[in-house]
Amino acid sequence: MTRTILITGASRGIGRAVAIQCGRRGWSVGVNYAGNEQAAMATVTAIEAAGGKAIAIQGDVAVESDVIRMFDATEKAFGPITGVVNNAGIVAPGMKLVDMTAERFARMFAVNVTGAYLVARETARRMGTDRGGPHGPNLGGSLVNLSSAAARLGSPNEYVDYAGSKGAIDTMTIGLSKELAPVGIRVNAIRPGLIDTEIHASGGEPGRAFRLASMVPLARPGTADEVANAILFLLSDESAYITGALLDVSGGR
Ligand code: NAP
């Protein structure tokens, strides 16, 4: 069955890996990105090479009109959206909370919390069977939120702000899964651990996932594809009876 999936932050990292796996299933993908157009176009090319269809859509998840526009563009290109991966997220340089600025808090929560909530709201407005959603009442769409192991570890001395932003995603997932179950939308979250992507470089330490690998029971960082495998499961009908789950993909950490 063909699907239309919108993935926020799909130009790089975990979002890109999910997008390419969707392409392998022949699905159509809205590839949102913030600023790296070249990377987004490379993702589109990779999806098409894998057998799917794709468009790139620039937009900041923290801006309401951008979020609405990315849903509109995906629907216009490929028809009703049947799955959303709420993936875009940021970190900031590791430091203790005592040294963090108000500007840092504002951006962290704007992208990771307000952005994720806007994407979730738009998903509810478009995919719910009460809003003309594409499926019958027993086969709704799927929203997959990207939380983090940080939500339960707290990330002391590094990212207490980021960890809190992901705690909000866990809580939203639990509440929204109950709110949207009657309208056929399943809502689950993935909590990745240390995954080898460029997010660590954006926090100032490209080698962070490898530096901390000894703390992981499986003794290595995970790959973006290993996280994508779990996301594809939650997007697909193989997980039809799963909603409200917080799934750790963290090598046992
Ligand atoms: P990444 O490699 O840094 O990629 C981030 C992606 O998000 C890029 O496509 C980027 O677009 C996009 N993005 C950033 N800010 C955005 C915004 N305001 N609006 C729209 N798109 C935006 O990140 P990642 O490691 O794949 O992480 C993906 C998700 O998994 C995040 O929510 C992250 O918190 C979570 N996670 C990651 C890890 C890990 O170890 N990697 C662990 C736990 C949780 P551009 O290319 O245009 O900049």
XYZ file of N, CA and C and ligand atoms in Angstrom:
807
model
N 0.852 -1.198 0.000
C 0.000 0.000 0.000
C 0.887 1.247 0.000
N 0.574 2.174 -0.891
C 1.412 3.368 -0.958
C 1.050 4.348 0.156
N 2.021 5.090 0.592
C 1.833 6.007 1.722
C 2.432 7.360 1.393
N 1.914 8.373 2.031
C 2.516 9.704 1.952
C 2.980 10.079 3.354
N 4.281 10.327 3.485
C 4.886 10.570 4.795
C 5.546 11.949 4.784
N 5.297 12.743 5.805
C 6.028 13.999 5.992
C 7.047 13.794 7.114
N 8.301 14.131 6.831
C 9.367 13.984 7.830
C 10.006 15.352 8.044
N 9.951 15.863 9.264
C 10.636 17.129 9.542
C 12.119 16.828 9.794
N 12.972 17.738 9.320
C 14.409 17.528 9.497
C 14.904 16.290 8.785
N 14.557 16.168 7.490
C 14.911 14.942 6.755
C 16.103 15.137 5.823
N 16.768 16.280 5.907
C 17.925 16.501 5.038
C 19.147 15.733 5.517
N 19.207 15.455 6.834
C 20.404 14.817 7.392
C 20.002 13.837 8.496
N 20.970 13.045 8.925
C 20.827 12.236 10.132
C 19.688 11.228 10.101
N 18.992 11.124 11.227
C 17.938 10.118 11.386
C 16.800 10.365 10.397
N 16.417 11.620 10.215
C 15.318 11.937 9.291
C 15.627 11.492 7.879
N 16.857 11.707 7.464
C 17.276 11.283 6.119
C 17.213 9.751 5.991
N 17.684 9.051 7.012
C 17.666 7.578 6.972
C 16.231 7.061 6.880
N 15.319 7.686 7.629
C 13.901 7.292 7.551
C 13.373 7.540 6.146
N 13.715 8.709 5.599
C 13.206 9.096 4.274
C 13.629 8.087 3.213
N 14.873 7.649 3.267
C 15.360 6.707 2.254
C 14.697 5.335 2.441
N 14.503 4.930 3.691
C 13.796 3.652 3.915
C 12.350 3.726 3.424
N 11.709 4.886 3.575
C 10.347 5.058 3.014
C 10.410 4.915 1.493
N 11.442 5.496 0.896
C 11.612 5.398 -0.559
C 11.726 3.948 -1.013
N 12.452 3.145 -0.231
C 12.612 1.721 -0.583
C 11.279 0.979 -0.586
N 10.330 1.480 0.190
C 8.998 0.846 0.208
C 8.095 1.429 -0.880
N 8.648 2.369 -1.666
C 7.863 2.966 -2.740
C 6.943 4.091 -2.277
N 7.171 4.590 -1.081
C 6.304 5.626 -0.519
C 6.716 7.011 -1.025
N 5.829 7.972 -0.839
C 6.085 9.368 -1.199
C 6.423 10.153 0.058
N 7.418 11.035 -0.042
C 7.946 11.679 1.158
C 8.073 13.192 0.991
N 7.538 13.931 1.949
C 7.817 15.357 2.082
C 9.071 15.494 2.933
N 10.143 16.027 2.329
C 11.450 16.132 2.990
C 11.627 17.571 3.490
N 11.294 17.779 4.753
C 11.489 19.136 5.305
C 12.943 19.327 5.740
N 13.409 20.556 5.594
C 14.744 20.926 6.093
C 14.702 22.378 6.539
N 15.718 22.769 7.319
C 15.747 24.143 7.835
C 16.524 25.068 6.912
N 17.773 24.692 6.572
C 18.611 25.606 5.796
C 19.518 24.930 4.787
N 19.742 23.632 4.939
C 20.720 22.938 4.100
C 20.042 22.350 2.849
N 19.823 23.224 1.864
C 19.085 22.816 0.663
C 19.808 21.695 -0.096
N 21.130 21.799 -0.131
C 21.914 20.794 -0.867
C 21.703 19.393 -0.273
N 21.741 19.321 1.056
C 21.528 18.023 1.713
C 20.101 17.527 1.468
N 19.136 18.448 1.502
C 17.740 18.048 1.265
C 17.565 17.508 -0.155
N 18.192 18.165 -1.123
C 18.080 17.695 -2.515
C 18.755 16.329 -2.677
N 19.854 16.128 -1.946
C 20.531 14.819 -1.996
C 19.618 13.727 -1.420
N 18.861 14.062 -0.371
C 17.905 13.093 0.190
C 16.823 12.770 -0.830
N 16.310 13.804 -1.492
C 15.271 13.598 -2.516
C 15.794 12.654 -3.598
N 17.015 12.900 -4.065
C 17.598 12.050 -5.110
C 17.726 10.602 -4.621
N 18.141 10.436 -3.366
C 18.315 9.080 -2.816
C 16.971 8.361 -2.680
N 15.926 9.080 -2.307
C 14.581 8.469 -2.194
C 14.128 8.007 -3.576
N 14.312 8.877 -4.568
C 13.880 8.530 -5.926
C 14.674 7.324 -6.455
N 15.979 7.300 -6.157
C 16.810 6.178 -6.603
C 16.363 4.876 -5.938
N 15.816 4.999 -4.721
C 15.365 3.802 -3.987
C 13.988 3.319 -4.442
N 13.295 4.148 -5.231
C 11.987 3.714 -5.743
C 10.801 4.513 -5.253
N 11.052 5.566 -4.466
C 9.952 6.390 -3.963
C 9.844 7.717 -4.693
N 8.964 8.576 -4.175
C 8.829 9.931 -4.714
C 9.105 10.912 -3.580
N 9.577 12.105 -3.915
C 9.900 13.049 -2.842
C 9.916 14.481 -3.338
N 9.629 15.398 -2.418
C 9.887 16.821 -2.648
C 10.599 17.365 -1.416
N 11.402 18.396 -1.623
C 12.066 19.081 -0.503
C 11.266 20.330 -0.162
N 11.113 20.580 1.133
C 10.336 21.735 1.585
C 11.104 22.448 2.692
N 11.582 23.642 2.398
C 12.256 24.418 3.440
C 11.213 24.896 4.449
N 11.572 24.930 5.710
C 10.660 25.470 6.716
C 11.199 25.230 8.110
N 10.965 26.204 8.987
C 11.388 26.118 10.392
C 10.200 25.607 11.203
N 10.356 24.473 11.872
C 9.227 23.905 12.622
C 8.744 24.830 13.747
N 9.597 25.769 14.152
C 9.197 26.691 15.219
C 8.268 27.795 14.712
N 8.060 27.870 13.398
C 7.234 28.929 12.798
C 5.929 28.301 12.295
N 4.818 28.715 12.878
C 3.529 28.078 12.579
C 3.218 28.067 11.083
N 3.417 29.199 10.411
C 3.062 29.261 8.979
C 3.951 28.328 8.156
N 5.184 28.124 8.576
C 6.066 27.177 7.875
C 5.550 25.748 8.030
N 5.104 25.415 9.229
C 4.596 24.056 9.474
C 3.362 23.800 8.610
N 2.456 24.761 8.578
C 1.246 24.606 7.752
C 1.639 24.448 6.286
N 2.617 25.229 5.868
C 3.058 25.180 4.463
C 3.679 23.827 4.121
N 4.416 23.214 5.056
C 5.049 21.915 4.713
C 4.000 20.803 4.593
N 2.946 20.892 5.403
C 1.846 19.921 5.247
C 1.122 20.167 3.916
N 0.823 21.442 3.622
C 0.127 21.784 2.363
C 0.912 21.291 1.154
N 2.217 21.543 1.156
C 3.048 21.187 -0.011
C 3.087 19.675 -0.211
N 3.176 18.934 0.894
C 3.224 17.462 0.798
C 1.898 16.919 0.269
N 0.790 17.453 0.801
C -0.538 16.998 0.339
C -0.764 17.349 -1.126
N -0.312 18.553 -1.511
C -0.509 18.980 -2.898
C 0.257 18.064 -3.855
N 1.457 17.674 -3.460
C 2.288 16.837 -4.333
C 1.813 15.389 -4.370
N 1.402 14.852 -3.219
C 1.222 13.389 -3.140
C -0.128 12.934 -2.583
N -1.019 13.860 -2.265
C -2.306 13.463 -1.701
C -2.244 13.378 -0.180
N -3.331 12.851 0.442
C -3.443 12.866 1.906
C -2.241 12.231 2.617
N -1.827 12.877 3.688
C -0.680 12.388 4.472
C -1.143 11.252 5.384
N -0.388 10.142 5.378
C -0.766 8.979 6.187
C 0.217 8.704 7.329
N 1.326 9.432 7.337
C 2.284 9.271 8.429
C 3.146 10.516 8.572
N 3.488 10.853 9.814
C 4.323 12.027 10.081
C 5.431 11.626 11.047
N 6.663 12.021 10.726
C 7.783 11.797 11.638
C 8.230 13.161 12.155
N 7.983 13.367 13.441
C 8.219 14.642 14.114
C 9.667 14.621 14.601
N 10.588 14.867 13.669
C 11.999 14.524 13.898
C 12.915 15.727 14.121
N 12.600 16.882 13.531
C 13.521 18.023 13.624
C 13.816 18.346 15.085
N 15.083 18.542 15.394
C 15.448 18.867 16.767
C 16.858 19.404 16.807
N 17.159 20.154 17.856
C 18.492 20.764 17.987
C 19.074 20.493 19.373
N 20.399 20.565 19.422
C 21.096 20.654 20.708
C 21.876 21.971 20.703
N 22.560 22.248 21.780
C 23.427 23.431 21.870
C 24.679 22.984 22.617
N 25.744 23.786 22.591
C 26.988 23.351 23.234
C 26.791 22.868 24.674
N 27.469 21.757 25.018
C 27.348 21.184 26.351
C 27.874 22.140 27.424
N 27.083 22.360 28.460
C 27.499 23.188 29.611
C 26.522 22.956 30.753
N 26.889 23.450 31.930
C 25.970 23.339 33.063
C 24.854 24.375 32.921
N 23.705 24.050 33.470
C 22.557 24.960 33.406
C 22.903 26.346 33.938
N 23.758 26.379 34.947
C 24.093 27.645 35.603
C 24.666 28.663 34.600
N 25.240 28.180 33.522
C 25.857 29.072 32.530
C 24.982 29.322 31.300
N 23.806 28.750 31.246
C 22.973 28.892 30.034
C 22.259 30.243 30.005
N 22.046 30.734 28.773
C 21.374 32.028 28.603
C 19.874 31.837 28.332
N 19.123 32.905 28.532
C 17.686 32.876 28.240
C 17.460 32.668 26.747
N 18.367 33.225 25.923
C 18.221 33.070 24.464
C 18.362 31.595 24.075
N 19.283 30.910 24.725
C 19.460 29.475 24.451
C 18.193 28.704 24.803
N 17.643 28.990 26.011
C 16.405 28.300 26.409
C 15.301 28.555 25.381
N 15.192 29.827 24.954
C 14.085 30.210 24.060
C 14.163 29.424 22.756
N 15.357 29.329 22.169
C 15.478 28.620 20.890
C 15.297 27.108 21.070
N 15.893 26.565 22.153
C 15.771 25.122 22.412
C 14.311 24.708 22.516
N 13.538 25.484 23.295
C 12.138 25.103 23.504
C 11.272 25.473 22.306
N 11.668 26.526 21.560
C 10.895 26.898 20.358
C 10.950 25.779 19.320
N 12.145 25.236 19.091
C 12.287 24.192 18.062
C 11.812 22.845 18.600
N 12.361 22.429 19.737
C 12.135 21.047 20.198
C 10.754 20.830 20.817
N 10.171 21.883 21.394
C 8.858 21.702 22.030
C 7.756 22.354 21.187
N 7.803 23.683 21.022
C 6.739 24.338 20.235
C 6.692 23.755 18.833
N 7.859 23.557 18.217
C 7.890 22.996 16.866
C 7.224 21.631 16.817
N 7.589 20.765 17.744
C 7.012 19.411 17.761
C 5.508 19.454 18.039
N 5.083 20.366 18.911
C 3.646 20.481 19.196
C 2.891 21.018 17.982
N 3.479 21.955 17.253
C 2.811 22.476 16.042
C 2.646 21.371 15.009
N 3.700 20.568 14.840
C 3.635 19.461 13.871
C 2.581 18.445 14.329
N 2.524 18.177 15.634
C 1.519 17.232 16.148
C 0.101 17.786 15.949
N -0.070 19.068 16.197
C -1.409 19.667 16.016
C -1.849 19.581 14.562
N -0.933 19.906 13.660
C -1.277 19.878 12.238
C -1.583 18.444 11.791
N -0.856 17.485 12.369
C -1.141 16.073 12.090
C -2.560 15.736 12.517
N -2.951 16.167 13.709
C -4.306 15.903 14.214
C -5.356 16.531 13.306
N -5.045 17.716 12.800
C -6.015 18.414 11.937
C -6.163 17.749 10.576
N -5.107 17.088 10.114
C -5.146 16.541 8.745
C -5.433 15.048 8.687
N -4.928 14.282 9.670
C -4.997 12.813 9.547
C -6.173 12.198 10.281
N -6.777 12.921 11.214
C -7.861 12.337 11.997
C -9.033 11.949 11.112
N -9.627 10.794 11.414
C -10.774 10.361 10.603
C -11.943 11.335 10.765
N -11.935 12.109 11.871
C -12.979 13.111 12.051
C -12.745 14.334 11.153
N -11.543 14.410 10.578
C -11.215 15.541 9.698
C -11.035 15.071 8.259
N -11.672 13.988 7.908
C -11.556 13.493 6.533
C -10.267 12.743 6.282
N -9.704 12.157 7.332
C -8.454 11.403 7.190
C -8.586 10.277 6.171
N -7.475 9.816 5.652
C -7.484 8.921 4.508
C -7.943 7.493 4.793
N -7.859 7.054 6.040
C -8.154 5.652 6.316
C -9.521 5.488 6.960
N -9.977 4.264 7.023
C -11.177 3.947 7.776
C -10.887 4.017 9.268
N -11.927 3.855 10.090
C -11.762 4.050 11.534
C -10.853 3.032 12.195
N -10.617 1.901 11.582
C -9.773 0.896 12.209
C -8.344 0.896 11.686
N -8.019 1.812 10.805
C -6.671 1.854 10.244
C -6.276 3.320 10.058
N -5.859 3.926 11.124
C -5.557 5.352 11.060
C -4.131 5.614 10.643
N -3.768 6.870 10.655
C -2.404 7.265 10.354
C -1.513 7.100 11.568
N -0.230 7.376 11.378
C 0.743 7.189 12.453
C 1.606 8.436 12.602
N 1.719 8.918 13.841
C 2.640 10.020 14.172
C 3.752 9.436 15.035
N 5.000 9.630 14.593
C 6.149 9.159 15.378
C 6.956 10.378 15.828
N 7.069 10.546 17.134
C 7.804 11.672 17.705
C 9.222 11.246 18.079
N 10.198 12.119 17.832
C 11.578 11.838 18.248
C 11.827 12.473 19.610
N 11.844 11.607 20.615
C 12.256 12.015 21.951
C 13.739 11.699 22.063
N 14.201 11.327 23.245
C 15.615 10.993 23.437
C 15.762 10.256 24.758
N 16.786 9.401 24.850
C 17.118 8.804 26.153
C 17.390 9.904 27.177
N 17.756 11.088 26.690
C 18.002 12.233 27.587
C 16.793 12.536 28.464
N 15.580 12.225 27.972
C 14.367 12.522 28.737
C 14.357 11.781 30.068
N 14.986 10.579 30.117
C 15.030 9.845 31.394
C 16.392 9.921 32.067
N 17.455 10.304 31.326
C 18.792 10.412 31.918
C 19.052 11.812 32.476
N 18.395 12.839 31.893
C 18.522 14.202 32.396
C 19.705 14.984 31.865
N 20.685 14.304 31.296
C 21.866 14.935 30.667
C 22.564 15.988 31.532
N 22.916 15.633 32.781
C 23.587 16.597 33.651
C 24.920 17.065 33.086
N 25.238 18.311 33.314
C 26.500 18.955 32.905
C 26.625 19.163 31.398
N 25.633 18.760 30.646
C 25.697 18.886 29.191
C 24.485 19.621 28.630
N 23.311 18.977 28.811
C 22.124 19.396 28.047
C 20.857 19.320 28.901
N 20.871 19.844 30.089
C 19.664 19.727 30.914
C 18.461 20.387 30.225
N 18.749 21.427 29.444
C 17.655 22.090 28.696
C 17.100 21.154 27.616
N 17.984 20.564 26.851
C 17.582 19.617 25.802
C 16.819 18.444 26.404
N 17.334 17.901 27.505
C 16.677 16.747 28.138
C 15.243 17.097 28.527
N 15.059 18.298 29.068
C 13.709 18.729 29.447
C 12.803 18.882 28.240
N 13.370 19.366 27.142
C 12.552 19.516 25.926
C 12.079 18.150 25.443
N 12.876 17.116 25.636
C 12.480 15.774 25.212
C 11.520 15.130 26.224
N 11.644 15.531 27.498
C 10.647 15.096 28.481
C 9.250 15.554 28.061
N 9.184 16.765 27.506
C 7.891 17.273 27.017
C 7.352 16.410 25.883
N 8.247 15.879 25.073
C 7.806 15.025 23.950
C 7.231 13.707 24.477
N 7.869 13.147 25.496
C 7.326 11.911 26.096
C 5.916 12.164 26.627
N 5.762 13.258 27.353
C 4.468 13.552 27.964
C 3.416 13.826 26.894
N 3.796 14.573 25.880
C 2.853 14.843 24.783
C 2.427 13.545 24.104
N 3.385 12.648 23.928
C 3.085 11.370 23.262
C 2.041 10.585 24.044
N 2.212 10.539 25.362
C 1.273 9.784 26.205
C -0.131 10.392 26.124
N -0.212 11.710 26.270
C -1.534 12.357 26.252
C -2.187 12.311 24.886
N -1.397 12.626 23.862
C -1.965 12.715 22.517
C -2.364 11.344 21.975
N -1.659 10.299 22.414
C -2.038 8.959 21.935
C -3.457 8.631 22.385
N -3.814 9.069 23.600
C -5.170 8.808 24.107
C -6.184 9.725 23.431
N -5.752 10.970 23.194
C -6.661 11.937 22.576
C -6.989 11.561 21.136
N -6.014 11.013 20.431
C -6.197 10.772 18.990
C -6.561 9.330 18.641
N -6.519 8.426 19.612
C -6.902 7.038 19.310
C -8.315 6.948 18.716
N -9.274 7.695 19.249
C -10.637 7.578 18.689
C -10.749 8.060 17.247
N -9.798 8.857 16.779
C -9.882 9.333 15.389
C -8.842 8.652 14.505
N -8.325 7.491 14.982
C -7.534 6.636 14.105
C -6.076 7.022 13.937
N -5.575 7.889 14.817
C -4.152 8.244 14.702
C -3.400 7.608 15.872
N -2.402 6.779 15.553
C -1.520 6.242 16.584
C -0.384 7.231 16.818
N 0.000 7.396 18.082
C 1.069 8.344 18.432
C 2.083 7.617 19.304
N 3.310 7.512 18.823
C 4.373 6.842 19.574
C 5.635 7.690 19.543
N 6.553 7.405 20.452
C 7.838 8.114 20.453
C 8.983 7.118 20.441
N 10.043 7.523 19.770
C 11.306 6.792 19.796
C 12.255 7.575 20.700
N 12.986 6.852 21.568
C 14.002 7.522 22.394
C 15.379 6.993 22.013
N 16.020 7.623 21.012
C 17.373 7.183 20.642
C 18.352 7.501 21.766
N 19.406 6.681 21.823
C 20.522 6.977 22.733
C 21.588 7.740 21.978
N 22.832 7.249 22.048
C 23.934 7.912 21.345
C 23.965 7.421 19.904
N 23.580 8.276 18.981
C 23.504 7.893 17.577
C 24.514 8.728 16.794
N 25.215 8.057 15.896
C 26.281 8.724 15.132
C 25.692 9.584 14.011
N 25.367 10.844 14.333
C 24.913 11.819 13.327
C 25.659 13.131 13.567
N 25.341 14.124 12.730
C 26.018 15.425 12.847
C 25.488 16.277 13.999
N 24.469 15.784 14.715
C 23.911 16.608 15.797
C 24.972 16.889 16.857
N 25.895 15.948 17.052
C 26.921 16.131 18.083
C 27.896 17.248 17.691
N 28.177 17.369 16.382
C 29.020 18.471 15.910
C 28.318 19.804 16.149
N 27.002 19.821 15.975
C 26.290 21.085 16.188
C 26.284 21.463 17.666
N 26.530 20.484 18.551
C 26.702 20.776 19.966
C 28.162 21.023 20.327
N 29.030 21.070 19.319
C 30.426 21.436 19.546
C 31.365 20.251 19.729
N 30.844 18.997 19.682
C 31.717 17.847 19.904
C 31.390 16.720 18.921
N 31.981 16.759 17.712
C 31.649 15.763 16.691
C 31.835 14.322 17.172
N 32.822 14.061 18.032
C 33.115 12.686 18.450
C 32.367 12.240 19.693
N 31.355 13.003 20.124
C 30.689 12.722 21.409
C 30.136 11.302 21.488
N 29.467 10.835 20.427
C 28.831 9.507 20.478
C 29.876 8.424 20.703
N 31.085 8.608 20.148
C 32.145 7.595 20.321
C 32.830 7.755 21.676
N 32.977 9.013 22.156
C 33.597 9.231 23.467
C 32.800 8.535 24.567
N 31.475 8.555 24.445
C 30.625 8.014 25.500
C 30.212 6.561 25.264
N 30.749 5.956 24.192
C 30.302 4.600 23.804
C 30.506 3.575 24.917
N 31.527 3.775 25.767
C 31.794 2.786 26.817
C 30.673 2.744 27.855
N 29.804 3.765 27.880
C 28.670 3.771 28.819
C 27.476 2.987 28.282
N 27.587 2.539 27.037
C 26.466 1.843 26.382
C 26.666 0.334 26.540
N 25.689 -0.399 27.100
C 25.854 -1.852 27.228
C 26.263 -2.534 25.924
N 25.720 -2.106 24.799
C 26.128 -2.713 23.526
C 27.467 -2.147 23.020
N 28.056 -1.236 23.787
C 29.456 -0.785 23.615
C 29.760 -0.089 22.288
N 28.758 0.561 21.722
C 29.012 1.348 20.508
C 27.864 2.327 20.308
N 28.102 3.395 19.543
C 26.981 4.267 19.168
C 26.068 3.528 18.193
N 24.826 3.962 18.106
C 23.911 3.414 17.106
C 24.040 4.172 15.798
N 23.459 3.603 14.746
C 23.453 4.288 13.457
C 22.065 4.886 13.201
N 22.045 5.869 12.296
C 20.759 6.477 11.927
C 19.816 5.424 11.355
N 20.358 4.473 10.616
C 19.502 3.426 10.037
C 18.894 2.524 11.108
N 19.627 2.300 12.194
C 19.070 1.456 13.259
C 17.887 2.150 13.943
N 17.950 3.480 14.044
C 16.806 4.222 14.588
C 15.670 4.223 13.563
N 16.046 4.414 12.291
C 15.031 4.438 11.227
C 14.257 3.118 11.164
N 14.943 1.991 11.408
C 14.248 0.689 11.394
C 13.062 0.700 12.359
N 13.280 1.255 13.548
C 12.209 1.289 14.558
C 11.110 2.269 14.143
N 11.503 3.377 13.529
C 10.507 4.367 13.089
C 9.640 3.784 11.972
N 10.261 3.061 11.042
C 9.482 2.444 9.955
C 8.475 1.438 10.512
N 8.905 0.701 11.542
C 7.983 -0.240 12.200
C 6.764 0.515 12.757
N 7.011 1.643 13.420
C 5.901 2.393 14.017
C 5.044 3.097 12.963
N 5.623 3.389 11.802
C 4.834 3.989 10.712
C 3.954 2.950 10.028
N 4.390 1.703 10.067
C 3.735 0.666 9.257
C 2.600 -0.015 10.027
N 1.818 -0.799 9.306
C 0.717 -1.551 9.930
C 1.211 -2.678 10.819
N 2.507 -3.001 10.751
C 3.054 -4.030 11.637
C 2.902 -3.630 13.109
N 2.728 -2.345 13.353
C 2.575 -1.858 14.738
C 1.142 -1.378 14.993
N 0.177 -1.965 14.275
C -1.211 -1.461 14.307
C -1.834 -1.400 15.703
N -1.344 -2.220 16.638
C -1.942 -2.226 17.985
C -1.061 -1.482 18.997
N -0.110 -0.688 18.509
C 0.797 0.024 19.412
C 0.516 1.521 19.337
N 0.117 2.106 20.460
C 0.037 3.564 20.549
C 0.383 3.988 21.967
N 0.973 5.171 22.096
C 1.387 5.665 23.412
C 2.686 5.055 23.905
N 3.422 4.353 23.022
C 4.670 3.694 23.439
C 5.856 4.662 23.356
N 6.779 4.501 24.295
C 8.056 5.226 24.276
C 9.124 4.161 24.068
N 9.628 4.056 22.847
C 10.509 2.931 22.496
C 11.975 3.365 22.532
N 12.744 2.786 23.463
C 14.172 3.089 23.563
C 14.936 2.385 22.457
N 15.742 3.153 21.731
C 16.657 2.586 20.729
C 18.033 3.115 21.137
N 18.592 2.503 22.164
C 19.711 3.119 22.853
C 20.791 2.114 23.267
N 20.788 0.946 22.664
C 21.836 -0.034 22.962
C 21.852 -0.487 24.410
N 20.711 -0.329 25.097
C 20.619 -0.769 26.488
C 20.936 0.293 27.506
N 21.325 1.497 27.056
C 21.699 2.564 27.991
C 20.461 3.207 28.620
P 20.939 16.147 12.838
O 21.829 15.149 12.188
O 21.531 17.353 13.498
O 19.860 16.636 11.742
C 18.920 17.585 12.134
C 17.882 17.752 11.049
O 16.860 18.648 11.545
C 18.440 18.380 9.791
O 17.729 17.841 8.702
C 18.104 19.870 9.982
O 17.943 20.569 8.743
C 16.767 19.768 10.688
N 16.394 20.925 11.499
C 17.107 21.524 12.489
N 16.396 22.553 13.004
C 15.238 22.609 12.312
C 14.117 23.462 12.344
N 14.044 24.480 13.210
N 13.092 23.238 11.475
C 13.165 22.210 10.576
N 14.203 21.370 10.493
C 15.228 21.579 11.342
O 19.994 15.456 13.952
P 19.721 13.898 14.278
O 20.821 13.404 15.116
O 19.347 13.193 13.039
O 18.446 14.023 15.251
C 17.124 13.882 14.787
C 16.199 13.832 16.001
O 16.587 12.753 16.850
C 16.244 15.092 16.864
O 14.958 15.377 17.363
C 17.164 14.701 18.008
O 16.928 15.444 19.177
C 16.805 13.234 18.167
N 17.872 12.455 18.838
C 19.096 12.323 18.268
C 20.087 11.598 18.962
C 21.477 11.411 18.409
O 22.355 10.922 19.165
N 21.752 11.746 17.161
C 19.784 11.038 20.197
C 18.531 11.202 20.728
C 17.558 11.916 20.046
P 19.235 21.281 7.970
O 19.992 20.134 7.306
O 18.573 22.161 6.963
O 20.014 21.980 8.999
